mmCIF file of C-alpha atoms in Angstrom:
data_model
loop_
_atom_site.group_PDB
_atom_site.id
_atom_site.type_symbol
_atom_site.label_atom_id
_atom_site.label_comp_id
_atom_site.label_asym_id
_atom_site.label_seq_id
_atom_site.Cartn_x
_atom_site.Cartn_y
_atom_site.Cartn_z
ATOM 1 C CA MET A 3 -11.783 76.074 -63.433
ATOM 2 C CA THR A 4 -12.811 77.525 -66.759
ATOM 3 C CA ALA A 5 -14.525 80.861 -67.267
ATOM 4 C CA ILE A 6 -17.805 79.077 -68.033
ATOM 5 C CA ASP A 7 -17.607 77.132 -64.779
ATOM 6 C CA ARG A 8 -16.857 80.292 -62.805
ATOM 7 C CA ALA A 9 -19.808 82.059 -64.400
ATOM 8 C CA ARG A 10 -22.054 79.097 -63.654
ATOM 9 C CA CYS A 11 -20.960 79.094 -60.010
ATOM 10 C CA ARG A 12 -21.664 82.808 -59.681
ATOM 11 C CA LEU A 13 -25.118 82.437 -61.209
ATOM 12 C CA THR A 14 -25.923 79.433 -59.013
ATOM 13 C CA ALA A 15 -24.942 81.421 -55.941
ATOM 14 C CA ARG A 16 -27.370 84.179 -57.015
ATOM 15 C CA PRO A 17 -30.622 82.456 -58.051
ATOM 16 C CA LEU A 18 -32.536 85.727 -58.471
ATOM 17 C CA ALA A 19 -30.009 86.988 -61.007
ATOM 18 C CA LEU A 20 -30.156 83.644 -62.814
ATOM 19 C CA ASP A 21 -33.952 83.808 -62.980
ATOM 20 C CA ALA A 22 -33.793 87.402 -64.221
ATOM 21 C CA ALA A 23 -31.438 86.306 -66.994
ATOM 22 C CA LEU A 24 -33.787 83.435 -67.839
ATOM 23 C CA ALA A 25 -36.774 85.795 -67.926
ATOM 24 C CA ALA A 26 -34.914 88.127 -70.274
ATOM 25 C CA GLY A 27 -34.047 85.230 -72.570
ATOM 26 C CA VAL A 28 -37.643 83.968 -72.586
ATOM 27 C CA LEU A 29 -38.908 87.467 -73.346
ATOM 28 C CA GLY A 30 -36.478 87.768 -76.266
ATOM 29 C CA CYS A 31 -37.630 84.418 -77.665
ATOM 30 C CA MET A 32 -41.295 85.343 -77.323
ATOM 31 C CA VAL A 33 -40.820 88.743 -78.949
ATOM 32 C CA ALA A 34 -38.832 87.196 -81.779
ATOM 33 C CA GLY A 35 -41.516 84.537 -82.245
ATOM 34 C CA SER A 36 -44.266 87.173 -82.304
ATOM 35 C CA PHE A 37 -42.880 88.581 -85.559
ATOM 36 C CA VAL A 38 -43.267 85.222 -87.317
ATOM 37 C CA ASP A 39 -46.556 84.473 -89.076
ATOM 38 C CA PRO A 40 -47.019 80.719 -89.545
ATOM 39 C CA HIS A 41 -49.702 81.402 -92.193
ATOM 40 C CA GLY A 42 -47.930 83.553 -94.711
ATOM 41 C CA GLU A 43 -49.614 85.349 -97.567
ATOM 42 C CA ASN A 44 -49.663 84.269 -101.211
ATOM 43 C CA GLY A 45 -49.478 80.587 -100.281
ATOM 44 C CA MET A 46 -46.240 80.934 -98.319
ATOM 45 C CA THR A 47 -45.857 78.833 -95.159
ATOM 46 C CA TRP A 48 -44.056 81.506 -93.122
ATOM 47 C CA GLY A 49 -44.276 85.259 -93.149
ATOM 48 C CA ILE A 50 -43.497 88.435 -91.243
ATOM 49 C CA ARG A 51 -46.030 90.262 -89.112
ATOM 50 C CA THR A 52 -46.201 93.049 -86.540
ATOM 51 C CA PRO A 53 -47.371 91.990 -83.044
ATOM 52 C CA ASP A 54 -50.208 93.961 -81.502
ATOM 53 C CA PRO A 55 -49.569 96.050 -78.349
ATOM 54 C CA LEU A 56 -51.696 93.750 -76.140
ATOM 55 C CA GLY A 57 -49.533 90.778 -77.105
ATOM 56 C CA LEU A 58 -46.358 92.683 -76.229
ATOM 57 C CA VAL A 59 -47.813 93.636 -72.828
ATOM 58 C CA LEU A 60 -48.840 90.041 -72.099
ATOM 59 C CA MET A 61 -45.410 88.744 -73.096
ATOM 60 C CA THR A 62 -43.716 91.294 -70.827
ATOM 61 C CA LEU A 63 -45.944 90.416 -67.867
ATOM 62 C CA GLY A 64 -45.387 86.683 -68.349
ATOM 63 C CA ALA A 65 -41.601 87.081 -68.594
ATOM 64 C CA ALA A 66 -41.472 89.423 -65.569
ATOM 65 C CA ALA A 67 -43.306 86.889 -63.445
ATOM 66 C CA LEU A 68 -40.592 84.290 -64.173
ATOM 67 C CA VAL A 69 -38.098 86.343 -62.153
ATOM 68 C CA PHE A 70 -39.824 85.057 -58.980
ATOM 69 C CA ARG A 71 -40.418 81.470 -60.143
ATOM 70 C CA ARG A 72 -38.200 79.933 -57.397
ATOM 71 C CA ARG A 73 -39.731 81.919 -54.558
ATOM 72 C CA ALA A 74 -43.399 81.327 -55.442
ATOM 73 C CA PRO A 75 -43.658 78.719 -58.199
ATOM 74 C CA LEU A 76 -47.426 78.156 -57.921
ATOM 75 C CA THR A 77 -48.182 81.894 -57.868
ATOM 76 C CA VAL A 78 -45.965 82.489 -60.901
ATOM 77 C CA LEU A 79 -47.710 79.626 -62.709
ATOM 78 C CA ALA A 80 -51.075 81.189 -61.958
ATOM 79 C CA LEU A 81 -49.945 84.589 -63.317
ATOM 80 C CA THR A 82 -48.328 83.184 -66.462
ATOM 81 C CA GLY A 83 -51.320 80.896 -66.982
ATOM 82 C CA ALA A 84 -53.670 83.885 -66.719
ATOM 83 C CA VAL A 85 -51.832 85.969 -69.313
ATOM 84 C CA SER A 86 -51.557 82.903 -71.567
ATOM 85 C CA LEU A 87 -55.312 82.324 -71.211
ATOM 86 C CA VAL A 88 -56.021 85.922 -72.245
ATOM 87 C CA GLU A 89 -53.778 85.531 -75.285
ATOM 88 C CA CYS A 90 -55.417 82.222 -76.270
ATOM 89 C CA VAL A 91 -58.863 83.848 -76.248
ATOM 90 C CA THR A 92 -58.091 87.289 -77.752
ATOM 91 C CA GLY A 93 -54.891 86.892 -79.790
ATOM 92 C CA ASP A 94 -55.369 86.973 -83.555
ATOM 93 C CA PRO A 95 -52.790 86.359 -84.782
ATOM 94 C CA ARG A 96 -51.560 84.631 -81.628
ATOM 95 C CA VAL A 97 -48.162 85.371 -80.025
ATOM 96 C CA PRO A 98 -46.178 82.787 -77.970
ATOM 97 C CA VAL A 99 -47.150 84.018 -74.506
ATOM 98 C CA ALA A 100 -47.717 80.402 -73.441
ATOM 99 C CA MET A 101 -43.925 79.913 -73.357
ATOM 100 C CA SER A 102 -43.823 81.663 -69.983
ATOM 101 C CA ALA A 103 -46.524 79.286 -68.652
ATOM 102 C CA VAL A 104 -44.526 76.276 -69.882
ATOM 103 C CA ILE A 105 -41.415 77.494 -67.995
ATOM 104 C CA ALA A 106 -43.481 78.130 -64.861
ATOM 105 C CA LEU A 107 -45.080 74.669 -65.112
ATOM 106 C CA PHE A 108 -41.609 73.134 -65.478
ATOM 107 C CA THR A 109 -40.512 74.938 -62.291
ATOM 108 C CA VAL A 110 -43.520 73.674 -60.319
ATOM 109 C CA ALA A 111 -42.959 70.106 -61.495
ATOM 110 C CA SER A 112 -39.243 70.199 -60.622
ATOM 111 C CA THR A 113 -39.762 71.601 -57.117
ATOM 112 C CA THR A 114 -42.848 69.742 -55.868
ATOM 113 C CA ASP A 115 -43.925 66.131 -55.583
ATOM 114 C CA ARG A 116 -45.367 63.985 -58.352
ATOM 115 C CA PRO A 117 -49.052 64.120 -57.279
ATOM 116 C CA THR A 118 -48.926 67.923 -57.262
ATOM 117 C CA THR A 119 -47.255 67.885 -60.676
ATOM 118 C CA TRP A 120 -49.999 65.689 -62.110
ATOM 119 C CA ARG A 121 -52.796 67.807 -60.690
ATOM 120 C CA VAL A 122 -51.330 71.189 -61.646
ATOM 121 C CA GLY A 123 -50.085 70.001 -65.030
ATOM 122 C CA LEU A 124 -53.433 68.458 -65.967
ATOM 123 C CA LEU A 125 -55.285 71.562 -64.839
ATOM 124 C CA THR A 126 -53.003 73.941 -66.776
ATOM 125 C CA THR A 127 -53.044 71.849 -69.948
ATOM 126 C CA THR A 128 -56.813 71.390 -69.841
ATOM 127 C CA VAL A 129 -57.639 75.065 -69.184
ATOM 128 C CA LEU A 130 -55.283 76.549 -71.780
ATOM 129 C CA THR A 131 -56.025 73.993 -74.493
ATOM 130 C CA GLY A 132 -59.776 74.012 -73.836
ATOM 131 C CA ALA A 133 -59.941 77.811 -73.876
ATOM 132 C CA ALA A 134 -57.954 77.987 -77.110
ATOM 133 C CA MET A 135 -60.155 75.393 -78.808
ATOM 134 C CA LEU A 136 -63.534 76.601 -77.541
ATOM 135 C CA ALA A 137 -63.155 80.387 -77.193
ATOM 136 C CA GLY A 138 -60.174 81.220 -79.403
ATOM 137 C CA PRO A 139 -60.419 82.841 -82.842
ATOM 138 C CA LEU A 140 -58.835 79.833 -84.553
ATOM 139 C CA PRO A 141 -60.583 76.545 -85.407
ATOM 140 C CA TRP A 142 -60.452 73.981 -82.632
ATOM 141 C CA TYR A 143 -58.243 71.694 -84.706
ATOM 142 C CA ALA A 144 -55.673 74.415 -85.492
ATOM 143 C CA GLN A 145 -52.072 73.411 -84.959
ATOM 144 C CA GLU A 146 -51.530 76.329 -82.562
ATOM 145 C CA ASN A 147 -54.120 74.781 -80.191
ATOM 146 C CA LEU A 148 -52.450 71.372 -80.399
ATOM 147 C CA ALA A 149 -49.072 73.054 -79.795
ATOM 148 C CA ILE A 150 -50.351 74.460 -76.494
ATOM 149 C CA PHE A 151 -51.375 70.971 -75.409
ATOM 150 C CA ALA A 152 -48.008 69.513 -76.447
ATOM 151 C CA TRP A 153 -45.779 72.176 -74.903
ATOM 152 C CA THR A 154 -47.543 72.274 -71.539
ATOM 153 C CA GLY A 155 -47.350 68.477 -71.361
ATOM 154 C CA ILE A 156 -43.640 68.582 -72.207
ATOM 155 C CA GLY A 157 -43.022 71.224 -69.520
ATOM 156 C CA ALA A 158 -44.687 69.127 -66.803
ATOM 157 C CA THR A 159 -42.954 65.918 -67.925
ATOM 158 C CA ALA A 160 -39.510 67.517 -68.147
ATOM 159 C CA GLY A 161 -39.861 69.106 -64.708
ATOM 160 C CA ASP A 162 -40.913 65.796 -63.174
ATOM 161 C CA ALA A 163 -37.902 64.080 -64.787
ATOM 162 C CA VAL A 164 -35.529 66.719 -63.395
ATOM 163 C CA ARG A 165 -37.047 66.342 -59.924
ATOM 164 C CA SER A 166 -36.708 62.536 -60.083
ATOM 165 C CA ARG A 167 -33.089 62.741 -61.196
ATOM 166 C CA ARG A 168 -32.324 65.232 -58.422
ATOM 167 C CA ALA A 169 -33.890 62.882 -55.880
ATOM 168 C CA VAL A 170 -31.848 59.949 -57.198
ATOM 169 C CA VAL A 171 -28.616 61.949 -57.043
ATOM 170 C CA GLN A 172 -29.450 63.090 -53.505
ATOM 171 C CA ALA A 173 -30.172 59.520 -52.436
ATOM 172 C CA ILE A 174 -26.869 58.334 -53.910
ATOM 173 C CA ARG A 175 -25.032 61.140 -52.143
ATOM 174 C CA GLU A 176 -26.694 60.304 -48.819
ATOM 175 C CA ARG A 177 -25.844 56.615 -49.205
ATOM 176 C CA ALA A 178 -22.244 57.529 -49.957
ATOM 177 C CA GLU A 179 -22.097 59.780 -46.893
ATOM 178 C CA ARG A 180 -23.639 57.043 -44.743
ATOM 179 C CA ALA A 181 -21.150 54.533 -46.092
ATOM 180 C CA GLU A 182 -18.298 56.934 -45.369
ATOM 181 C CA ARG A 183 -19.543 57.497 -41.810
ATOM 182 C CA THR A 184 -19.897 53.740 -41.359
ATOM 183 C CA ARG A 185 -16.348 53.177 -42.574
ATOM 184 C CA GLU A 186 -15.027 55.836 -40.214
ATOM 185 C CA GLU A 187 -16.956 54.388 -37.270
ATOM 186 C CA GLU A 188 -15.726 50.886 -38.134
ATOM 187 C CA ALA A 189 -12.148 52.172 -38.349
ATOM 188 C CA ARG A 190 -12.474 53.892 -34.964
ATOM 189 C CA ARG A 191 -13.956 50.734 -33.453
ATOM 190 C CA ARG A 192 -11.130 48.599 -34.808
ATOM 191 C CA VAL A 193 -8.547 51.051 -33.505
ATOM 192 C CA ALA A 194 -10.164 50.998 -30.048
ATOM 193 C CA GLU A 195 -10.257 47.191 -30.037
ATOM 194 C CA GLU A 196 -6.621 47.030 -31.096
ATOM 195 C CA ARG A 197 -5.593 49.444 -28.356
ATOM 196 C CA LEU A 198 -7.445 47.388 -25.742
ATOM 197 C CA ARG A 199 -5.873 44.177 -27.004
ATOM 198 C CA ILE A 200 -2.337 45.590 -26.907
ATOM 199 C CA ALA A 201 -3.038 47.048 -23.447
ATOM 200 C CA ARG A 202 -4.110 43.591 -22.229
ATOM 201 C CA ASP A 203 -0.978 41.997 -23.640
ATOM 202 C CA LEU A 204 1.270 44.634 -22.102
ATOM 203 C CA HIS A 205 -0.426 44.204 -18.738
ATOM 204 C CA ASP A 206 -0.111 40.426 -18.860
ATOM 205 C CA VAL A 207 3.562 40.519 -19.824
ATOM 206 C CA VAL A 208 4.583 43.210 -17.349
ATOM 207 C CA ALA A 209 2.520 41.895 -14.432
ATOM 208 C CA HIS A 210 3.761 38.329 -14.835
ATOM 209 C CA HIS A 211 7.451 38.982 -15.248
ATOM 210 C CA ILE A 212 7.715 41.877 -12.813
ATOM 211 C CA ALA A 213 5.997 39.758 -10.161
ATOM 212 C CA LEU A 214 8.600 37.022 -10.723
ATOM 213 C CA VAL A 215 11.421 39.557 -10.632
ATOM 214 C CA ASN A 216 10.053 41.001 -7.403
ATOM 215 C CA VAL A 217 9.843 37.582 -5.733
ATOM 216 C CA GLN A 218 13.301 36.473 -6.819
ATOM 217 C CA ALA A 219 14.841 39.814 -5.877
ATOM 218 C CA GLY A 220 13.330 39.485 -2.416
ATOM 219 C CA VAL A 221 14.751 35.994 -2.085
ATOM 220 C CA ALA A 222 18.184 37.186 -3.189
ATOM 221 C CA ALA A 223 18.166 40.058 -0.724
ATOM 222 C CA HIS A 224 17.109 37.711 2.093
ATOM 223 C CA VAL A 225 19.808 35.056 1.566
ATOM 224 C CA MET A 226 22.593 37.236 0.155
ATOM 225 C CA ASP A 227 24.733 37.126 3.298
ATOM 226 C CA LYS A 228 24.114 33.587 4.586
ATOM 227 C CA ARG A 229 23.557 31.592 1.359
ATOM 228 C CA PRO A 230 25.256 33.353 -1.565
ATOM 229 C CA ASP A 231 24.765 30.342 -3.857
ATOM 230 C CA GLN A 232 20.995 30.527 -3.457
ATOM 231 C CA ALA A 233 21.180 34.301 -3.965
ATOM 232 C CA LYS A 234 23.065 33.779 -7.225
ATOM 233 C CA GLU A 235 20.400 31.318 -8.335
ATOM 234 C CA ALA A 236 17.671 33.820 -7.512
ATOM 235 C CA LEU A 237 19.489 36.545 -9.453
ATOM 236 C CA ALA A 238 19.796 34.183 -12.400
ATOM 237 C CA HIS A 239 16.035 33.762 -12.311
ATOM 238 C CA VAL A 240 15.702 37.551 -12.174
ATOM 239 C CA ARG A 241 17.878 37.865 -15.255
ATOM 240 C CA GLU A 242 15.898 35.165 -17.070
ATOM 241 C CA ALA A 243 12.532 36.746 -16.161
ATOM 242 C CA SER A 244 13.683 40.200 -17.216
ATOM 243 C CA ARG A 245 15.015 38.823 -20.515
ATOM 244 C CA SER A 246 11.693 37.094 -21.187
ATOM 245 C CA ALA A 247 9.838 40.294 -20.309
ATOM 246 C CA LEU A 248 11.971 42.301 -22.736
ATOM 247 C CA ASP A 249 11.447 39.734 -25.496
ATOM 248 C CA GLU A 250 7.674 39.717 -25.066
ATOM 249 C CA LEU A 251 7.530 43.495 -24.769
ATOM 250 C CA ARG A 252 9.549 43.793 -27.967
ATOM 251 C CA ALA A 253 7.156 41.423 -29.717
ATOM 252 C CA THR A 254 4.091 43.287 -28.426
ATOM 253 C CA VAL A 255 5.382 46.733 -29.316
ATOM 254 C CA GLY A 256 6.403 45.335 -32.691
ATOM 255 C CA LEU A 257 2.712 44.972 -33.511
ATOM 256 C CA LEU A 258 2.596 48.734 -33.889
ATOM 257 C CA ARG A 259 5.051 48.599 -36.781
ATOM 258 C CA GLN A 260 3.710 49.069 -40.271
ATOM 259 C CA SER A 261 3.062 45.986 -42.344
ATOM 260 C CA GLY A 262 6.043 44.931 -44.396
ATOM 261 C CA ASP A 263 8.542 46.227 -41.842
ATOM 262 C CA PRO A 264 11.453 43.739 -41.922
ATOM 263 C CA GLU A 265 12.082 44.340 -38.223
ATOM 264 C CA ALA A 266 8.550 43.384 -37.204
ATOM 265 C CA PRO A 267 8.440 40.186 -35.101
ATOM 266 C CA THR A 268 7.328 37.015 -36.826
ATOM 267 C CA GLU A 269 7.417 34.511 -33.963
ATOM 268 C CA PRO A 270 4.112 32.771 -33.190
ATOM 269 C CA ALA A 271 1.905 33.789 -30.284
ATOM 270 C CA PRO A 272 2.184 31.719 -27.106
ATOM 271 C CA GLY A 273 -0.403 28.981 -26.771
ATOM 272 C CA LEU A 274 -1.268 25.812 -24.899
ATOM 273 C CA ASP A 275 1.990 24.163 -25.982
ATOM 274 C CA ARG A 276 3.882 26.565 -23.705
ATOM 275 C CA LEU A 277 1.850 25.988 -20.546
ATOM 276 C CA ASP A 278 4.496 23.717 -19.030
ATOM 277 C CA GLU A 279 7.157 26.329 -19.718
ATOM 278 C CA LEU A 280 4.942 28.975 -18.117
ATOM 279 C CA ALA A 281 4.379 26.807 -15.042
ATOM 280 C CA GLY A 282 8.137 26.251 -14.790
ATOM 281 C CA THR A 283 8.785 29.980 -14.449
ATOM 282 C CA PHE A 284 6.426 30.115 -11.470
ATOM 283 C CA ARG A 285 7.964 27.005 -9.904
ATOM 284 C CA SER A 286 11.378 28.622 -10.132
ATOM 285 C CA ALA A 287 9.884 31.593 -8.270
ATOM 286 C CA GLY A 288 8.775 29.315 -5.420
ATOM 287 C CA LEU A 289 5.126 28.711 -6.364
ATOM 288 C CA PRO A 290 4.229 25.020 -6.651
ATOM 289 C CA VAL A 291 2.117 24.589 -9.790
ATOM 290 C CA GLN A 292 0.473 21.423 -11.064
ATOM 291 C CA VAL A 293 -0.727 21.354 -14.677
ATOM 292 C CA ALA A 294 -3.388 18.963 -15.997
ATOM 293 C CA HIS A 295 -3.437 19.439 -19.749
ATOM 294 C CA ALA A 296 -6.186 17.100 -20.992
ATOM 295 C CA ASP A 297 -7.046 18.467 -24.430
ATOM 296 C CA HIS A 298 -6.765 15.039 -26.079
ATOM 297 C CA GLY A 299 -3.921 16.230 -28.287
ATOM 298 C CA THR A 300 -6.223 18.282 -30.527
ATOM 299 C CA SER A 301 -5.300 21.704 -31.809
ATOM 300 C CA VAL A 302 -7.316 24.841 -31.155
ATOM 301 C CA PRO A 303 -7.442 28.156 -33.045
ATOM 302 C CA ALA A 304 -4.593 30.541 -32.320
ATOM 303 C CA ALA A 305 -6.921 33.080 -30.696
ATOM 304 C CA VAL A 306 -8.288 30.463 -28.276
ATOM 305 C CA GLY A 307 -4.834 29.133 -27.421
ATOM 306 C CA LEU A 308 -3.509 32.649 -26.780
ATOM 307 C CA ALA A 309 -6.508 33.545 -24.597
ATOM 308 C CA ALA A 310 -6.101 30.352 -22.540
ATOM 309 C CA TYR A 311 -2.361 31.002 -22.099
ATOM 310 C CA ARG A 312 -2.942 34.609 -20.973
ATOM 311 C CA ILE A 313 -5.702 33.587 -18.566
ATOM 312 C CA VAL A 314 -3.430 31.015 -16.911
ATOM 313 C CA GLN A 315 -0.548 33.489 -16.853
ATOM 314 C CA GLU A 316 -2.592 36.241 -15.221
ATOM 315 C CA ALA A 317 -4.275 33.886 -12.745
ATOM 316 C CA LEU A 318 -0.928 32.424 -11.604
ATOM 317 C CA THR A 319 0.521 35.929 -11.340
ATOM 318 C CA ASN A 320 -2.349 36.873 -9.029
ATOM 319 C CA VAL A 321 -1.692 33.734 -6.971
ATOM 320 C CA GLN A 322 1.993 34.667 -6.710
ATOM 321 C CA LYS A 323 1.103 38.196 -5.608
ATOM 322 C CA HIS A 324 -1.921 37.695 -3.352
ATOM 323 C CA ALA A 325 -2.335 34.077 -2.183
ATOM 324 C CA GLY A 326 0.240 34.340 0.564
ATOM 325 C CA PRO A 327 3.223 32.158 1.514
ATOM 326 C CA GLY A 328 2.924 28.404 1.116
ATOM 327 C CA ALA A 329 0.112 28.593 -1.414
ATOM 328 C CA LYS A 330 -0.162 26.023 -4.176
ATOM 329 C CA ALA A 331 -1.816 26.329 -7.571
ATOM 330 C CA GLU A 332 -3.495 23.883 -9.899
ATOM 331 C CA VAL A 333 -4.059 24.466 -13.605
ATOM 332 C CA SER A 334 -6.522 22.430 -15.627
ATOM 333 C CA VAL A 335 -7.102 22.738 -19.384
ATOM 334 C CA VAL A 336 -9.765 20.346 -20.708
ATOM 335 C CA ARG A 337 -11.296 20.078 -24.172
ATOM 336 C CA VAL A 338 -14.997 19.176 -23.903
ATOM 337 C CA GLY A 339 -16.622 18.915 -27.318
ATOM 338 C CA GLN A 340 -16.614 22.395 -28.858
ATOM 339 C CA ARG A 341 -15.498 24.041 -25.613
ATOM 340 C CA LEU A 342 -12.170 24.558 -23.921
ATOM 341 C CA GLU A 343 -12.413 24.844 -20.138
ATOM 342 C CA VAL A 344 -9.551 26.536 -18.298
ATOM 343 C CA THR A 345 -9.459 26.371 -14.487
ATOM 344 C CA VAL A 346 -6.876 27.819 -12.106
ATOM 345 C CA LEU A 347 -7.196 27.049 -8.374
ATOM 346 C CA ASP A 348 -5.109 28.038 -5.384
ATOM 347 C CA ASP A 349 -5.321 27.253 -1.675
ATOM 348 C CA GLY A 350 -4.146 30.592 -0.358
ATOM 349 C CA VAL A 351 -5.013 31.478 3.209
ATOM 350 C CA GLY A 352 -6.913 34.606 2.281
ATOM 351 C CA HIS A 353 -6.863 37.921 0.473
ATOM 352 C CA ASP A 354 -4.739 40.848 1.485
ATOM 353 C CA PRO A 355 -6.319 44.333 1.473
ATOM 354 C CA GLY A 356 -4.710 45.127 -1.885
ATOM 355 C CA ASP A 357 -5.893 41.952 -3.584
ATOM 356 C CA GLU A 358 -7.685 43.032 -6.755
ATOM 357 C CA ARG A 359 -9.421 39.644 -6.847
ATOM 358 C CA ALA A 360 -11.422 40.436 -3.710
ATOM 359 C CA ALA A 361 -13.528 43.011 -5.542
ATOM 360 C CA ALA A 362 -17.151 42.213 -6.203
ATOM 361 C CA PRO A 363 -17.887 40.777 -9.644
ATOM 362 C CA GLY A 364 -19.779 43.878 -10.696
ATOM 363 C CA GLU A 365 -16.862 46.098 -9.744
ATOM 364 C CA GLY A 366 -14.535 44.279 -12.093
ATOM 365 C CA GLY A 367 -11.471 44.150 -9.818
ATOM 366 C CA GLY A 368 -8.141 45.260 -11.232
ATOM 367 C CA HIS A 369 -6.892 45.291 -14.773
ATOM 368 C CA GLY A 370 -5.890 41.627 -14.631
ATOM 369 C CA LEU A 371 -9.403 40.296 -14.086
ATOM 370 C CA LEU A 372 -10.790 42.923 -16.456
ATOM 371 C CA GLY A 373 -8.345 41.843 -19.144
ATOM 372 C CA MET A 374 -9.302 38.183 -18.687
ATOM 373 C CA ARG A 375 -12.990 39.014 -18.985
ATOM 374 C CA GLU A 376 -12.356 41.053 -22.134
ATOM 375 C CA ARG A 377 -10.385 38.222 -23.729
ATOM 376 C CA VAL A 378 -13.091 35.680 -22.978
ATOM 377 C CA ALA A 379 -15.905 38.003 -24.077
ATOM 378 C CA ALA A 380 -14.107 38.669 -27.384
ATOM 379 C CA LEU A 381 -14.284 34.947 -28.137
ATOM 380 C CA GLY A 382 -17.901 34.597 -27.057
ATOM 381 C CA GLY A 383 -17.095 32.644 -23.886
ATOM 382 C CA THR A 384 -17.736 33.080 -20.169
ATOM 383 C CA LEU A 385 -15.460 33.628 -17.172
ATOM 384 C CA THR A 386 -16.139 33.313 -13.456
ATOM 385 C CA ALA A 387 -13.687 34.298 -10.753
ATOM 386 C CA GLY A 388 -14.152 34.344 -7.001
ATOM 387 C CA PRO A 389 -13.071 32.936 -3.623
ATOM 388 C CA ARG A 390 -13.426 29.227 -2.965
ATOM 389 C CA HIS A 391 -15.612 27.946 -0.120
ATOM 390 C CA SER A 392 -12.722 26.653 1.964
ATOM 391 C CA ALA A 393 -9.744 28.819 1.116
ATOM 392 C CA GLY A 394 -8.071 30.248 -1.929
ATOM 393 C CA PHE A 395 -9.367 31.528 -5.232
ATOM 394 C CA ARG A 396 -10.828 30.013 -8.403
ATOM 395 C CA VAL A 397 -10.729 31.253 -12.005
ATOM 396 C CA HIS A 398 -12.803 29.316 -14.522
ATOM 397 C CA ALA A 399 -13.110 30.198 -18.214
ATOM 398 C CA ILE A 400 -15.124 28.484 -20.960
ATOM 399 C CA LEU A 401 -13.891 29.249 -24.456
ATOM 400 C CA PRO A 402 -15.838 28.091 -27.525
ATOM 401 C CA VAL A 403 -13.653 26.272 -30.038
ATOM 402 C CA GLU A 404 -15.469 27.121 -33.271
ATOM 403 C CA THR A 405 -14.757 28.887 -36.522
ATOM 404 C CA ARG A 406 -16.647 31.955 -35.358
ATOM 405 C CA THR A 407 -13.768 32.758 -33.048
ATOM 406 C CA ALA A 408 -12.046 34.154 -36.072
ATOM 407 C CA VAL A 409 -14.850 36.716 -36.309
ATOM 408 C CA HIS A 410 -15.124 37.736 -32.678
ATOM 409 C CA GLY A 411 -11.482 37.523 -31.820
ATOM 410 C CA ASN A 412 -8.161 38.372 -33.390
ATOM 411 C CA PRO A 413 -6.684 35.102 -34.620
ATOM 412 C CA GLY A 414 -3.464 36.642 -35.724
ATOM 413 C CA GLU A 415 -2.655 38.608 -32.590
ATOM 414 C CA THR A 416 0.694 37.958 -30.990
ATOM 415 C CA ALA A 417 2.097 38.581 -27.558
#
């Protein structure tokens, strides 16, 4: 920062000192101008004269009033206008007392609104010019009278221009601040959405695979002594489920890597083409699953396919955990026009006390049902989940298959 900038900052921080310096400068200009005679002797255009004591007093009063121009602009204008009016009527030769009124009028115009500027400026210009023309010692057409009219008009116009520019700059600054706040809020919203999405994926992966590991480990422990071959098969399923869980967890956590990281996963997100593979993992865990995949061979957006896969995965995991022994599950994925309907049914005998699915719809159940509802809501669809009339549980989701899914969802999200 230069010395001039530092001085400007100090003066701006002390407005009274700045106004006092301005008043001193205006007084010096007026006093210097009072020694100039525009009608010199012997045909000369300019000459030297000695100002009368009344003119010096009026100039001093007008300059002193400018010290308080920020605190009481209208009062200062009235005082400077009064001393200027006295000089216009009595001054012969006239001294430039009106300079203080021009500065005061500029201050009023720059600190008030436009209607006030017009009223005050017109009143000041009319009174000073009219008094100089009608009651002053000079002819009404004298250039000094026209100068009063011109300078007061310039003061009001310049002050109004400064006020308008200040308002424009303030509006631009406010818009920039609003835009910055909007960007920050949008960034926070995106971060929150991303955290929820990763939390849903982690829940789906962990709940599914850990449930399979738990079932197969129980089977292995039960038949270890009498049927070691079946125990080995169950342990192989445990190993396969744990490996799949680690792979999906690695892919999900890899989303947190920075873009351009060569170690970030690049495999596609699971979709409808892996439903049969998903059903096979549950069959190997002892849950009979039938899949009806009637989507007419058409492709769906990646976000819709991922949501359908996760809904089926979570629903079958809940069947494995809560439907009881001997339960069977049916999965149906049907494309109907611009909608994809996903239905998962089971014929379990009932709900155990810890079954998250038994919660009322308004209560939201556990994280599994909550995650499914969030996925469907993000795509603009609907989800219903509740007990069937006879026995078992039903999960039904309707997902719109439209281009707007790219707006509401996250088409590029991976498991």
